[in-house]
Coordinates of C-alpha atoms and ligand atoms in Angstrom, one line a residue:
M1 CA -20.2 -18.0 -12.8
T2 CA -21.0 -14.1 -14.5
H3 CA -23.5 -13.0 -16.6
A4 CA -23.9 -9.6 -18.0
A5 CA -27.5 -7.9 -19.2
E6 CA -26.3 -5.7 -21.6
P7 CA -28.7 -2.7 -22.1
S8 CA -31.0 -1.3 -25.1
A9 CA -29.6 1.3 -26.5
G10 CA -29.6 4.5 -24.8
A11 CA -31.2 2.9 -21.7
A12 CA -31.3 5.4 -18.9
E13 CA -30.7 2.0 -16.3
P14 CA -26.8 0.8 -15.7
I15 CA -26.4 -2.5 -17.2
T16 CA -26.3 -5.1 -14.5
V17 CA -23.6 -7.9 -14.1
D18 CA -23.7 -10.7 -11.6
T19 CA -21.0 -12.5 -10.1
D20 CA -19.7 -14.2 -7.2
V21 CA -17.3 -11.7 -6.0
V22 CA -16.2 -8.1 -6.7
I23 CA -12.6 -7.5 -6.6
I24 CA -11.7 -3.5 -6.6
G25 CA -8.6 -2.6 -7.5
A26 CA -6.1 -4.8 -10.2
G27 CA -3.0 -3.9 -7.6
L28 CA -0.8 -6.1 -5.6
S29 CA -3.4 -6.8 -3.1
G30 CA -6.1 -7.8 -5.8
I31 CA -4.0 -9.9 -8.0
D32 CA -3.6 -11.7 -4.7
I33 CA -7.0 -11.9 -3.7
A34 CA -8.1 -13.4 -6.9
Y35 CA -5.4 -15.9 -7.1
R36 CA -6.3 -17.1 -3.4
L37 CA -10.2 -16.9 -4.1
R38 CA -9.8 -19.7 -7.4
E39 CA -7.5 -21.3 -5.6
R40 CA -9.8 -22.3 -2.9
N41 CA -12.7 -22.0 -4.7
P42 CA -12.3 -23.1 -8.6
D43 CA -15.6 -22.4 -9.7
V44 CA -16.0 -18.9 -8.5
G45 CA -17.3 -16.2 -10.9
Y46 CA -15.2 -12.7 -9.9
V47 CA -14.5 -10.0 -11.7
I48 CA -11.3 -7.0 -10.9
L49 CA -12.8 -3.7 -11.3
E50 CA -9.9 -1.2 -11.7
R51 CA -10.6 2.5 -12.3
R52 CA -6.8 2.9 -14.2
P53 CA -6.4 1.4 -17.8
R54 CA -3.6 -1.0 -16.6
I55 CA -2.4 -3.7 -13.7
G56 CA -0.3 -2.5 -11.1
G57 CA -1.6 0.2 -8.8
T58 CA 1.4 1.4 -6.8
W59 CA 3.6 0.5 -8.9
D60 CA 2.5 1.3 -12.4
L61 CA 1.0 5.3 -10.6
F62 CA 4.3 5.9 -9.5
R63 CA 6.7 6.9 -12.4
Y64 CA 9.4 9.3 -10.9
P65 CA 12.9 8.4 -11.8
G66 CA 14.4 5.7 -8.8
V67 CA 11.0 4.6 -8.0
R68 CA 11.5 1.7 -6.0
S69 CA 10.5 -0.4 -2.8
D70 CA 11.4 0.4 0.2
S71 CA 10.8 -2.8 2.0
D72 CA 12.6 -5.9 0.4
I73 CA 11.2 -7.5 -2.5
F74 CA 11.8 -11.1 -1.6
S75 CA 8.8 -10.4 1.1
L76 CA 6.7 -8.0 -1.1
S77 CA 6.6 -10.5 -3.6
Y78 CA 4.2 -13.2 -3.4
P79 CA 4.4 -16.5 -1.8
F80 CA 3.0 -18.4 -5.4
E81 CA 5.4 -16.3 -7.6
P82 CA 8.6 -16.7 -7.0
W83 CA 10.4 -13.2 -7.3
Q84 CA 13.8 -14.1 -9.7
R85 CA 15.6 -10.7 -9.8
P86 CA 18.9 -10.6 -7.5
E87 CA 18.8 -7.2 -6.2
A88 CA 17.2 -6.8 -2.4
L89 CA 15.6 -3.5 -3.2
A90 CA 13.4 -3.9 -6.7
G91 CA 12.7 -0.8 -9.2
G92 CA 9.2 0.4 -9.8
E93 CA 9.4 -1.1 -13.6
H94 CA 10.1 -4.7 -12.7
I95 CA 8.0 -4.5 -9.7
R96 CA 5.1 -3.3 -12.3
D97 CA 6.6 -6.3 -15.0
Y98 CA 6.4 -8.8 -12.1
L99 CA 2.2 -8.1 -11.2
V100 CA 1.4 -8.0 -14.9
H101 CA 3.5 -11.6 -15.5
T102 CA 1.1 -13.1 -12.4
A103 CA -1.8 -12.0 -13.2
H104 CA -1.2 -13.6 -16.5
T105 CA 0.3 -16.4 -15.7
Y106 CA -2.9 -17.2 -13.6
G107 CA -5.2 -15.9 -15.8
I108 CA -6.4 -13.3 -13.5
D109 CA -5.9 -10.6 -16.1
T110 CA -9.1 -12.2 -18.0
H111 CA -11.3 -11.4 -15.4
M112 CA -10.4 -7.4 -15.3
R113 CA -12.1 -4.7 -16.6
F114 CA -10.0 -1.8 -16.5
D115 CA -11.3 2.4 -16.6
R116 CA -14.4 1.1 -14.1
R117 CA -14.0 3.7 -11.1
V118 CA -16.2 2.7 -8.5
E119 CA -18.1 5.2 -7.0
G120 CA -20.5 3.2 -4.3
A121 CA -21.4 0.1 -2.9
D122 CA -25.1 -0.7 -1.5
W123 CA -26.0 -4.0 0.4
D124 CA -29.2 -5.0 0.2
S125 CA -30.1 -7.3 3.2
S126 CA -33.4 -9.0 1.7
T127 CA -31.1 -10.4 -0.6
D128 CA -28.1 -10.2 1.0
T129 CA -25.8 -8.6 -2.3
W130 CA -24.0 -5.9 -3.2
A131 CA -24.8 -3.7 -6.0
V132 CA -21.5 -1.9 -6.9
S133 CA -21.5 1.3 -9.1
V134 CA -19.5 2.1 -11.5
E135 CA -18.9 5.5 -13.1
P136 CA -19.8 6.0 -16.9
G137 CA -16.2 5.8 -18.1
E138 CA -14.6 7.0 -21.8
T139 CA -15.5 2.6 -23.2
H140 CA -18.9 2.5 -21.2
P141 CA -21.7 3.7 -20.0
A142 CA -22.2 3.7 -16.0
E143 CA -22.3 0.0 -14.6
R144 CA -24.1 -1.9 -11.9
Y145 CA -22.3 -5.3 -10.3
R146 CA -24.6 -7.9 -8.3
C147 CA -22.4 -9.7 -6.3
R148 CA -22.4 -11.6 -2.8
F149 CA -19.0 -10.4 -2.0
V150 CA -16.8 -7.3 -2.0
A151 CA -13.1 -7.5 -1.3
L152 CA -11.6 -3.8 -1.8
A153 CA -8.1 -3.8 -2.7
T154 CA -7.7 -0.3 -3.2
G155 CA -4.7 0.9 -1.2
Y156 CA -4.8 3.3 1.3
Y157 CA -4.3 7.3 -0.3
D158 CA -5.9 9.2 -2.8
Y159 CA -5.2 8.5 -6.3
D160 CA -6.2 11.8 -7.9
H161 CA -4.7 13.9 -5.0
P162 CA -1.4 13.9 -3.6
Y163 CA -0.7 16.1 -0.5
T164 CA 1.4 19.1 -0.9
P165 CA 1.2 21.9 1.7
P166 CA 0.4 25.4 0.8
F167 CA 3.7 27.0 0.8
P168 CA 3.7 30.6 0.3
G169 CA 5.0 31.7 -3.4
L170 CA 4.0 28.3 -4.7
D171 CA 2.3 30.0 -8.0
D172 CA 5.0 32.6 -8.1
F173 CA 7.8 30.0 -8.8
T174 CA 8.4 30.1 -12.7
G175 CA 9.7 26.6 -13.3
P176 CA 7.8 23.3 -13.0
V177 CA 6.6 22.3 -9.5
V178 CA 6.4 18.4 -9.7
H179 CA 4.9 15.9 -7.2
P180 CA 6.2 12.5 -7.8
Q181 CA 2.7 10.9 -7.3
L182 CA 1.6 12.6 -10.6
W183 CA 5.3 12.9 -12.4
P184 CA 5.4 14.1 -16.4
E185 CA 6.5 11.7 -18.7
D186 CA 8.3 14.3 -20.4
L187 CA 10.1 16.2 -17.7
D188 CA 13.7 16.5 -18.8
H189 CA 15.7 17.2 -15.8
S190 CA 19.1 16.9 -17.1
G191 CA 21.1 19.9 -16.4
K192 CA 18.9 21.5 -14.2
R193 CA 19.3 22.6 -10.7
I194 CA 16.3 20.9 -8.4
V195 CA 15.5 21.3 -5.2
V196 CA 13.6 18.4 -3.6
I197 CA 11.1 19.5 -0.6
G198 CA 10.7 16.4 1.3
S199 CA 12.5 13.6 3.6
G200 CA 10.7 10.7 3.3
A201 CA 11.0 7.3 1.3
T202 CA 10.3 9.2 -2.2
A203 CA 12.8 11.9 -1.6
V204 CA 15.8 9.1 -0.6
S205 CA 15.0 7.1 -3.9
L206 CA 14.4 9.9 -6.0
I207 CA 17.1 12.3 -5.5
P208 CA 20.3 9.9 -6.5
A209 CA 18.2 9.0 -9.9
L210 CA 18.1 13.0 -10.5
A211 CA 21.5 13.6 -9.5
R212 CA 22.7 11.3 -12.3
T213 CA 22.1 14.0 -14.9
A214 CA 20.7 17.3 -12.8
A215 CA 23.3 20.3 -12.6
H216 CA 22.8 19.7 -9.0
V217 CA 20.0 18.9 -6.4
T218 CA 19.0 19.8 -2.8
M219 CA 17.2 17.9 -0.5
L220 CA 15.1 20.2 1.7
Q221 CA 13.8 18.9 4.7
R222 CA 12.6 20.3 7.8
S223 CA 13.4 17.2 10.3
P224 CA 15.5 14.5 9.3
S225 CA 14.8 10.8 9.1
Y226 CA 16.3 7.8 9.6
I227 CA 17.8 6.6 6.6
Y228 CA 19.7 3.1 6.1
S229 CA 21.9 1.6 3.7
S230 CA 21.2 -1.8 2.3
P231 CA 23.4 -4.0 0.0
Q232 CA 21.8 -4.6 -3.1
R233 CA 23.6 -8.1 -4.0
Q234 CA 23.0 -10.5 -0.9
I235 CA 24.6 -13.2 -0.5
F236 CA 22.2 -15.3 0.6
A237 CA 19.4 -15.4 -2.0
P238 CA 21.8 -16.2 -4.9
L239 CA 23.0 -19.3 -2.6
V240 CA 19.9 -20.8 -1.6
R241 CA 18.7 -20.5 -5.3
K242 CA 21.6 -22.4 -6.7
V243 CA 20.6 -25.5 -3.8
L244 CA 16.9 -25.2 -3.6
P245 CA 14.3 -25.7 -6.5
R246 CA 13.0 -22.4 -7.3
N247 CA 9.7 -22.3 -5.4
L248 CA 10.9 -23.5 -2.1
A249 CA 14.2 -21.2 -2.7
H250 CA 11.9 -18.5 -2.6
R251 CA 9.8 -19.3 0.4
V252 CA 13.3 -19.9 2.4
I253 CA 14.5 -16.4 1.3
R254 CA 10.7 -14.7 2.1
S255 CA 10.8 -16.0 5.2
R256 CA 14.3 -15.2 5.9
Y257 CA 13.7 -11.6 5.0
A258 CA 10.2 -11.0 6.6
L259 CA 11.9 -12.6 9.5
Q260 CA 15.4 -10.5 9.3
T261 CA 13.0 -7.0 9.4
A262 CA 10.8 -8.6 12.2
A263 CA 13.6 -8.7 13.9
L264 CA 15.3 -5.5 13.2
V265 CA 12.1 -3.6 13.9
H266 CA 11.6 -5.2 17.4
A267 CA 15.2 -5.2 18.6
T268 CA 14.9 -1.4 17.7
H269 CA 11.4 -0.6 19.6
R270 CA 12.9 -2.4 22.5
F271 CA 16.7 -0.8 22.5
P272 CA 15.7 2.5 20.7
T273 CA 19.5 4.2 21.6
L274 CA 21.2 1.3 20.4
G275 CA 19.1 1.6 16.9
R276 CA 20.0 5.0 16.7
N277 CA 23.6 4.3 17.4
L278 CA 24.0 1.6 14.5
I279 CA 21.9 3.5 12.2
R280 CA 24.1 6.6 12.7
S281 CA 27.1 5.1 12.4
G282 CA 26.2 3.3 9.0
V283 CA 25.7 7.2 8.1
V284 CA 28.7 8.1 9.5
K285 CA 30.7 5.3 7.3
N286 CA 29.4 6.7 4.4
L287 CA 29.7 10.4 4.5
P288 CA 33.1 12.2 4.7
A289 CA 34.8 12.8 7.7
G290 CA 33.6 16.6 9.6
Y291 CA 29.9 16.0 7.6
P292 CA 27.2 17.3 9.9
V293 CA 25.6 14.3 10.5
D294 CA 23.6 15.2 13.8
V295 CA 22.1 18.2 11.5
H296 CA 21.0 16.1 8.8
F297 CA 20.7 12.6 10.0
N298 CA 19.7 12.7 13.8
P299 CA 15.7 12.6 13.9
T300 CA 14.2 13.7 17.1
Y301 CA 11.5 10.6 17.0
D302 CA 12.7 6.8 17.5
P303 CA 13.5 4.2 14.8
W304 CA 10.5 2.9 13.7
D305 CA 8.2 5.6 14.2
Q306 CA 8.2 6.2 11.4
R307 CA 8.7 3.7 8.4
M308 CA 12.8 3.5 7.8
C309 CA 13.8 5.1 4.7
M310 CA 16.3 2.5 3.0
V311 CA 18.7 3.2 0.4
P312 CA 20.6 0.8 -1.7
D313 CA 24.7 0.5 -1.3
A314 CA 24.4 4.0 0.2
D315 CA 23.7 6.0 -3.2
L316 CA 22.2 8.7 -1.4
F317 CA 25.4 9.2 0.8
R318 CA 27.3 8.9 -2.0
A319 CA 25.9 11.3 -4.1
I320 CA 26.0 13.7 -1.1
A321 CA 29.7 12.7 -0.8
S322 CA 30.2 13.7 -4.4
G323 CA 28.8 17.2 -4.2
S324 CA 26.2 16.3 -6.7
V325 CA 23.5 16.5 -3.5
E326 CA 23.2 18.9 -1.2
M327 CA 21.7 18.2 2.5
V328 CA 19.6 21.5 3.9
T329 CA 17.8 21.3 6.9
A330 CA 15.7 24.4 7.3
H331 CA 12.1 25.8 7.4
I332 CA 10.7 27.0 4.0
D333 CA 9.8 31.2 4.1
R334 CA 8.5 31.4 0.5
L335 CA 9.3 30.4 -2.9
D336 CA 9.7 33.9 -5.2
A337 CA 10.6 33.2 -9.4
T338 CA 13.7 31.3 -9.4
G339 CA 13.4 28.9 -5.9
V340 CA 13.4 28.3 -2.7
I341 CA 13.8 31.3 0.5
L342 CA 14.5 29.5 4.0
T343 CA 13.5 31.6 7.0
S344 CA 17.6 32.2 7.6
G345 CA 17.3 34.0 4.6
R346 CA 19.4 31.7 2.1
H347 CA 18.2 31.7 -1.3
L348 CA 18.1 27.9 -3.0
D349 CA 18.0 28.9 -6.6
A350 CA 16.2 26.3 -8.5
D351 CA 14.7 25.4 -12.4
I352 CA 12.9 22.6 -11.1
V353 CA 10.7 22.2 -7.6
V354 CA 9.6 18.7 -6.5
T355 CA 7.2 18.2 -3.6
A356 CA 8.0 14.9 -2.1
T357 CA 5.8 16.0 0.8
G358 CA 3.8 12.6 0.8
L359 CA 0.2 11.1 -0.2
Q360 CA -3.2 12.0 1.4
L361 CA -5.1 9.1 2.9
Q362 CA -7.9 8.1 1.7
A363 CA -9.9 4.4 2.9
F364 CA -11.5 2.7 0.2
G365 CA -10.6 4.5 -2.6
G366 CA -13.3 6.9 -2.0
I367 CA -16.1 4.5 -2.3
T368 CA -19.2 5.2 -0.6
L369 CA -20.7 2.2 1.0
R370 CA -24.9 1.9 2.0
I371 CA -26.5 -0.4 3.9
D372 CA -30.3 -0.4 2.9
G373 CA -29.5 3.1 2.2
T374 CA -27.7 4.0 5.2
E375 CA -24.1 5.4 4.2
V376 CA -21.3 3.5 6.2
K377 CA -18.7 6.5 7.8
P378 CA -15.2 4.4 7.8
H379 CA -14.4 5.6 11.0
D380 CA -17.6 4.9 12.7
R381 CA -16.6 1.2 12.5
F382 CA -13.9 -0.9 14.4
L383 CA -11.6 -3.7 11.6
F384 CA -12.2 -7.1 12.8
K385 CA -9.1 -9.7 12.1
S386 CA -7.8 -6.1 10.3
R387 CA -9.6 -7.0 7.5
F388 CA -13.7 -7.0 8.0
L389 CA -15.6 -4.1 9.2
E390 CA -17.7 -4.1 11.7
D391 CA -21.4 -4.7 11.4
V392 CA -21.0 -4.7 7.5
P393 CA -21.8 -7.9 5.9
N394 CA -19.6 -9.6 3.2
L395 CA -17.2 -7.0 3.0
A396 CA -13.4 -7.3 3.4
W397 CA -10.5 -4.9 2.9
S398 CA -6.4 -5.7 2.4
L399 CA -4.4 -3.6 4.6
G400 CA -0.5 -3.7 4.6
Y401 CA 1.9 -3.5 7.7
T402 CA 3.9 -0.1 8.4
N403 CA 6.9 -2.1 9.6
A404 CA 7.2 -4.5 6.9
S405 CA 6.2 -5.4 3.5
W406 CA 2.6 -4.9 2.3
T407 CA 2.2 -8.3 1.0
L408 CA 3.0 -9.9 4.5
R409 CA -0.3 -8.9 5.3
A410 CA -2.3 -8.7 2.2
D411 CA -1.9 -12.4 1.2
M412 CA -3.3 -13.5 4.9
T413 CA -6.4 -11.6 4.0
A414 CA -6.7 -13.0 0.5
Q415 CA -6.6 -16.4 1.7
S416 CA -9.0 -15.3 4.8
I417 CA -11.3 -14.1 2.0
A418 CA -11.1 -17.2 -0.3
E419 CA -11.9 -19.3 2.8
L420 CA -15.0 -17.1 4.0
V421 CA -16.5 -17.4 0.4
A422 CA -15.1 -21.0 0.7
Y423 CA -17.4 -21.6 4.0
L424 CA -20.7 -19.2 3.1
R425 CA -20.5 -21.5 0.2
E426 CA -20.4 -25.2 1.7
H427 CA -22.9 -24.3 4.7
G428 CA -25.8 -22.3 2.3
Y429 CA -25.2 -19.3 4.4
T430 CA -25.8 -15.7 1.9
H431 CA -24.1 -13.1 4.6
A432 CA -21.2 -13.3 7.5
Y433 CA -20.2 -10.0 9.2
P434 CA -18.5 -9.2 12.5
H435 CA -20.4 -8.0 15.4
L436 CA -19.1 -6.3 18.5
G437 CA -22.2 -5.3 20.0
K438 CA -22.5 -2.4 23.0
R439 CA -19.3 -3.8 24.4
P440 CA -17.0 -0.3 25.1
M441 CA -13.7 -0.8 23.2
P442 CA -11.7 2.2 23.3
S443 CA -10.1 2.7 19.7
K444 CA -7.0 3.5 18.4
S445 CA -5.4 4.5 15.2
I446 CA -4.6 1.2 12.6
W447 CA -1.7 2.9 12.1
D448 CA 1.2 2.8 14.0
L449 CA 2.9 5.8 12.8
Q450 CA 3.9 9.1 13.6
A451 CA 4.1 9.7 10.0
G452 CA 2.9 13.5 8.6
Y453 CA 0.6 11.6 6.1
V454 CA -1.1 9.6 9.3
L455 CA -1.4 12.9 11.6
R456 CA -2.8 15.1 9.3
S457 CA -6.0 12.5 8.7
P458 CA -6.9 11.1 11.9
E459 CA -10.2 9.8 10.7
A460 CA -9.4 8.8 7.4
Y461 CA -9.9 5.4 8.1
P462 CA -11.9 2.5 10.4
K463 CA -10.5 2.3 13.7
S464 CA -8.5 0.2 15.6
G465 CA -10.0 -1.7 18.7
T466 CA -7.5 -2.7 21.5
R467 CA -8.3 -6.1 22.6
G468 CA -8.2 -9.5 20.4
A469 CA -9.0 -10.0 17.1
W470 CA -10.5 -6.0 17.2
E471 CA -6.9 -4.3 17.5
V472 CA -4.9 -4.0 14.4
R473 CA -1.4 -5.1 15.1
H474 CA 1.6 -4.3 13.2
N475 CA 3.4 -7.6 14.3
Y476 CA 3.6 -10.2 11.0
Y477 CA 4.8 -12.9 13.4
R478 CA 2.1 -12.8 15.8
D479 CA -0.1 -12.1 13.2
L480 CA 1.1 -15.0 11.4
L481 CA 0.6 -17.3 14.5
D482 CA -3.1 -16.1 14.9
H483 CA -3.5 -16.7 11.2
R484 CA -2.7 -20.5 11.3
L485 CA -4.8 -20.8 14.4
D486 CA -7.7 -18.6 13.0
K487 CA -10.9 -20.4 12.4
V488 CA -13.0 -19.0 9.8
D489 CA -16.2 -18.6 11.7
D490 CA -14.3 -17.4 14.8
G491 CA -16.2 -14.2 16.0
L492 CA -18.8 -13.7 12.9
V493 CA -22.2 -13.3 12.8
F494 CA -23.8 -16.0 9.9
G495 CA -27.2 -16.1 8.4
R496 CA -29.4 -16.3 5.2
A497 CA -31.1 -13.9 3.1
P498 CA -35.1 -13.7 3.7
I499 CA -35.2 -13.9 -0.2
A500 CA -32.6 -15.7 -2.6
A501 CA -30.9 -13.8 -5.2
D502 CA -31.9 -14.8 -8.5
H503 CA -28.3 -15.3 -9.5
A504 CA -27.1 -17.3 -6.3
Ligands
FAD1 C1 5.9 5.5 -3.7 C2 5.4 4.0 -3.1 C3 6.5 3.3 -2.8 C4 6.0 1.8 -1.7 N1 6.7 1.1 -1.4 C5 6.6 0.1 -0.5 C6 7.6 -1.0 -0.1 O1 8.7 -1.1 -0.4 N2 6.9 -2.3 0.8 C7 5.7 -2.4 1.4 O2 5.5 -3.0 1.6 N3 4.7 -0.9 0.7 C8 5.1 0.2 -0.3 N4 4.5 0.8 -0.3 C9 3.0 0.7 0.0 C10 2.2 0.1 -1.6 O3 0.9 0.8 -2.1 C11 2.0 -1.3 -1.2 O4 2.9 -2.1 -1.4 C12 1.0 -1.5 -2.7 O5 1.2 -1.6 -3.7 C13 -0.6 -2.0 -1.9 O6 -1.2 -2.9 -2.8 P1 -2.7 -2.7 -3.0 O7 -2.6 -3.6 -4.0 O8 -3.2 -3.1 -1.8 O9 -3.1 -1.3 -3.4 P2 -2.6 -0.2 -4.4 O10 -1.2 -0.4 -5.1 O11 -2.6 1.3 -4.3 O12 -3.8 -0.7 -5.8 C14 -5.0 -0.1 -5.4 C15 -5.6 0.0 -6.8 O13 -6.6 -0.1 -6.7 C16 -7.4 0.9 -7.7 N5 -9.1 2.0 -7.2 C17 -8.6 2.5 -6.2 N6 -9.8 2.8 -5.6 C18 -10.6 2.8 -6.8 C19 -12.5 2.7 -6.9 N7 -13.0 3.6 -6.7 N8 -12.5 2.4 -7.9 C20 -11.5 1.1 -8.9 N9 -10.2 0.9 -8.9 C21 -9.9 1.9 -7.7 C22 -5.9 1.9 -7.9 O14 -6.5 2.6 -9.0 C23 -4.9 0.9 -8.0 O15 -4.7 -0.1 -9.0 C24 4.7 2.3 -1.4 C25 3.5 3.2 -1.4 C26 4.0 4.2 -2.7 C27 3.5 4.9 -2.9

């Protein structure tokens, strides 16, 4: 149940809303948590607080041409809501529509409060409640939501500040400098010469789309990434859809793609040279004879040490072969009024420069957590079962995989939150938290990637331990097995508040 107490006009105190669960973030994870929460606890009260004006998170924010998934959409979609389109890599707009549709189908959108930027969450251990504080917005004053449980579905990066390295002379360039995270709706790139700085998934999805109407596109990378072509129209999914009922077909297709990716990741980790050669032969096959593949497509790291860049139907290679895109692997000296000057002295003429230089990591959407007035610094805490924060009661965070679709873990997290909320209610407990105590535990990063955005911010996130449920793994099938065998109370400390909160 959710009750709101409206303030009298001009009141200084923020209004207070009481509910059972506050979910922060209306993206893929937030919708998943809401679905699982109600599936397991039909009468639970919840609200979803979202700082943006719309549903979708990443898939609403990123609007650059060509934005799409870089893992297969079948395993990126929810197990409970079939993905209906044929392509294996889905366009951003289709993913956004799917999220809006799912939220609407299950009545989740009616629980969403937009333009609600959460700035803090305060745990009061005398009542075992969280007070979630929302900044004043355009449509409302400051608000406070008091609840028993907080689910952080805030993603993993800073929504306001993408990462742009301090390139010398950036201000001297007279044309637009655009970051894909903040793509201007009215940017007209047709007939323009564009230099895209970057070599990750964003650059490789953006460049073929720009090349369709641009005069010329240069992909300028400091070092190469693995790029792998995947056919958009697959035989398996349509076949299964023909013979099985809709929901069952979706489950079969989803499992098959999750398994295929896991097998690929495992095989390339185990046999990196073989993996490297296979990926290289795919590139060679799609480029003209004599193309310097080893200059532009031969990374220094092993496959899956960084996220793999997938391209549908070799579109990037086809654009290179047609001459509309040039790959340049080189270092930037500086920018000037008309383009980019390389350390070799070569000048890349540009009307537009795109800095596809990545994200800035941020834990918990920048929200400050406090327990009885003391701030909890994310990096001081270990994660437990990849979702609960050490010694922090009634709080979970949705984290995805680096080498598989985000939803594969997000959905297990959503189910686990729903189960824990049910357990607390059924047993009359008012709090639960994981406790490591004084046992020594070596720590490592929760990410298993060597990507620039991970290495830049080593302390942005909670830590992974190295043992048992304290270790954050990027291994879906091992996690799935643990999830199936998991008992909700394993490893958690339960208790009751000294003072009953009046709403609970
Ligand atoms: C360009 C791009 C492509 C990607 N492609 C893939 C892919 O193919 N496969 C894959 O598995 N993953 C991919 N990812 C990762 C992607 O982020 C996940 O797929 C997924 O969207 C994460 O969902 P989420 O709901 O956890 O987080 P997000 O989508 O980031 O949503 C978080 C939500 O929380 C809100 N929020 C944050 N802080 C606050 C706050 N303080 N107060 C209120 N609201 C807040 C945000 O506004 C946002 O709506 C991609 C990421 C990017 C940037």
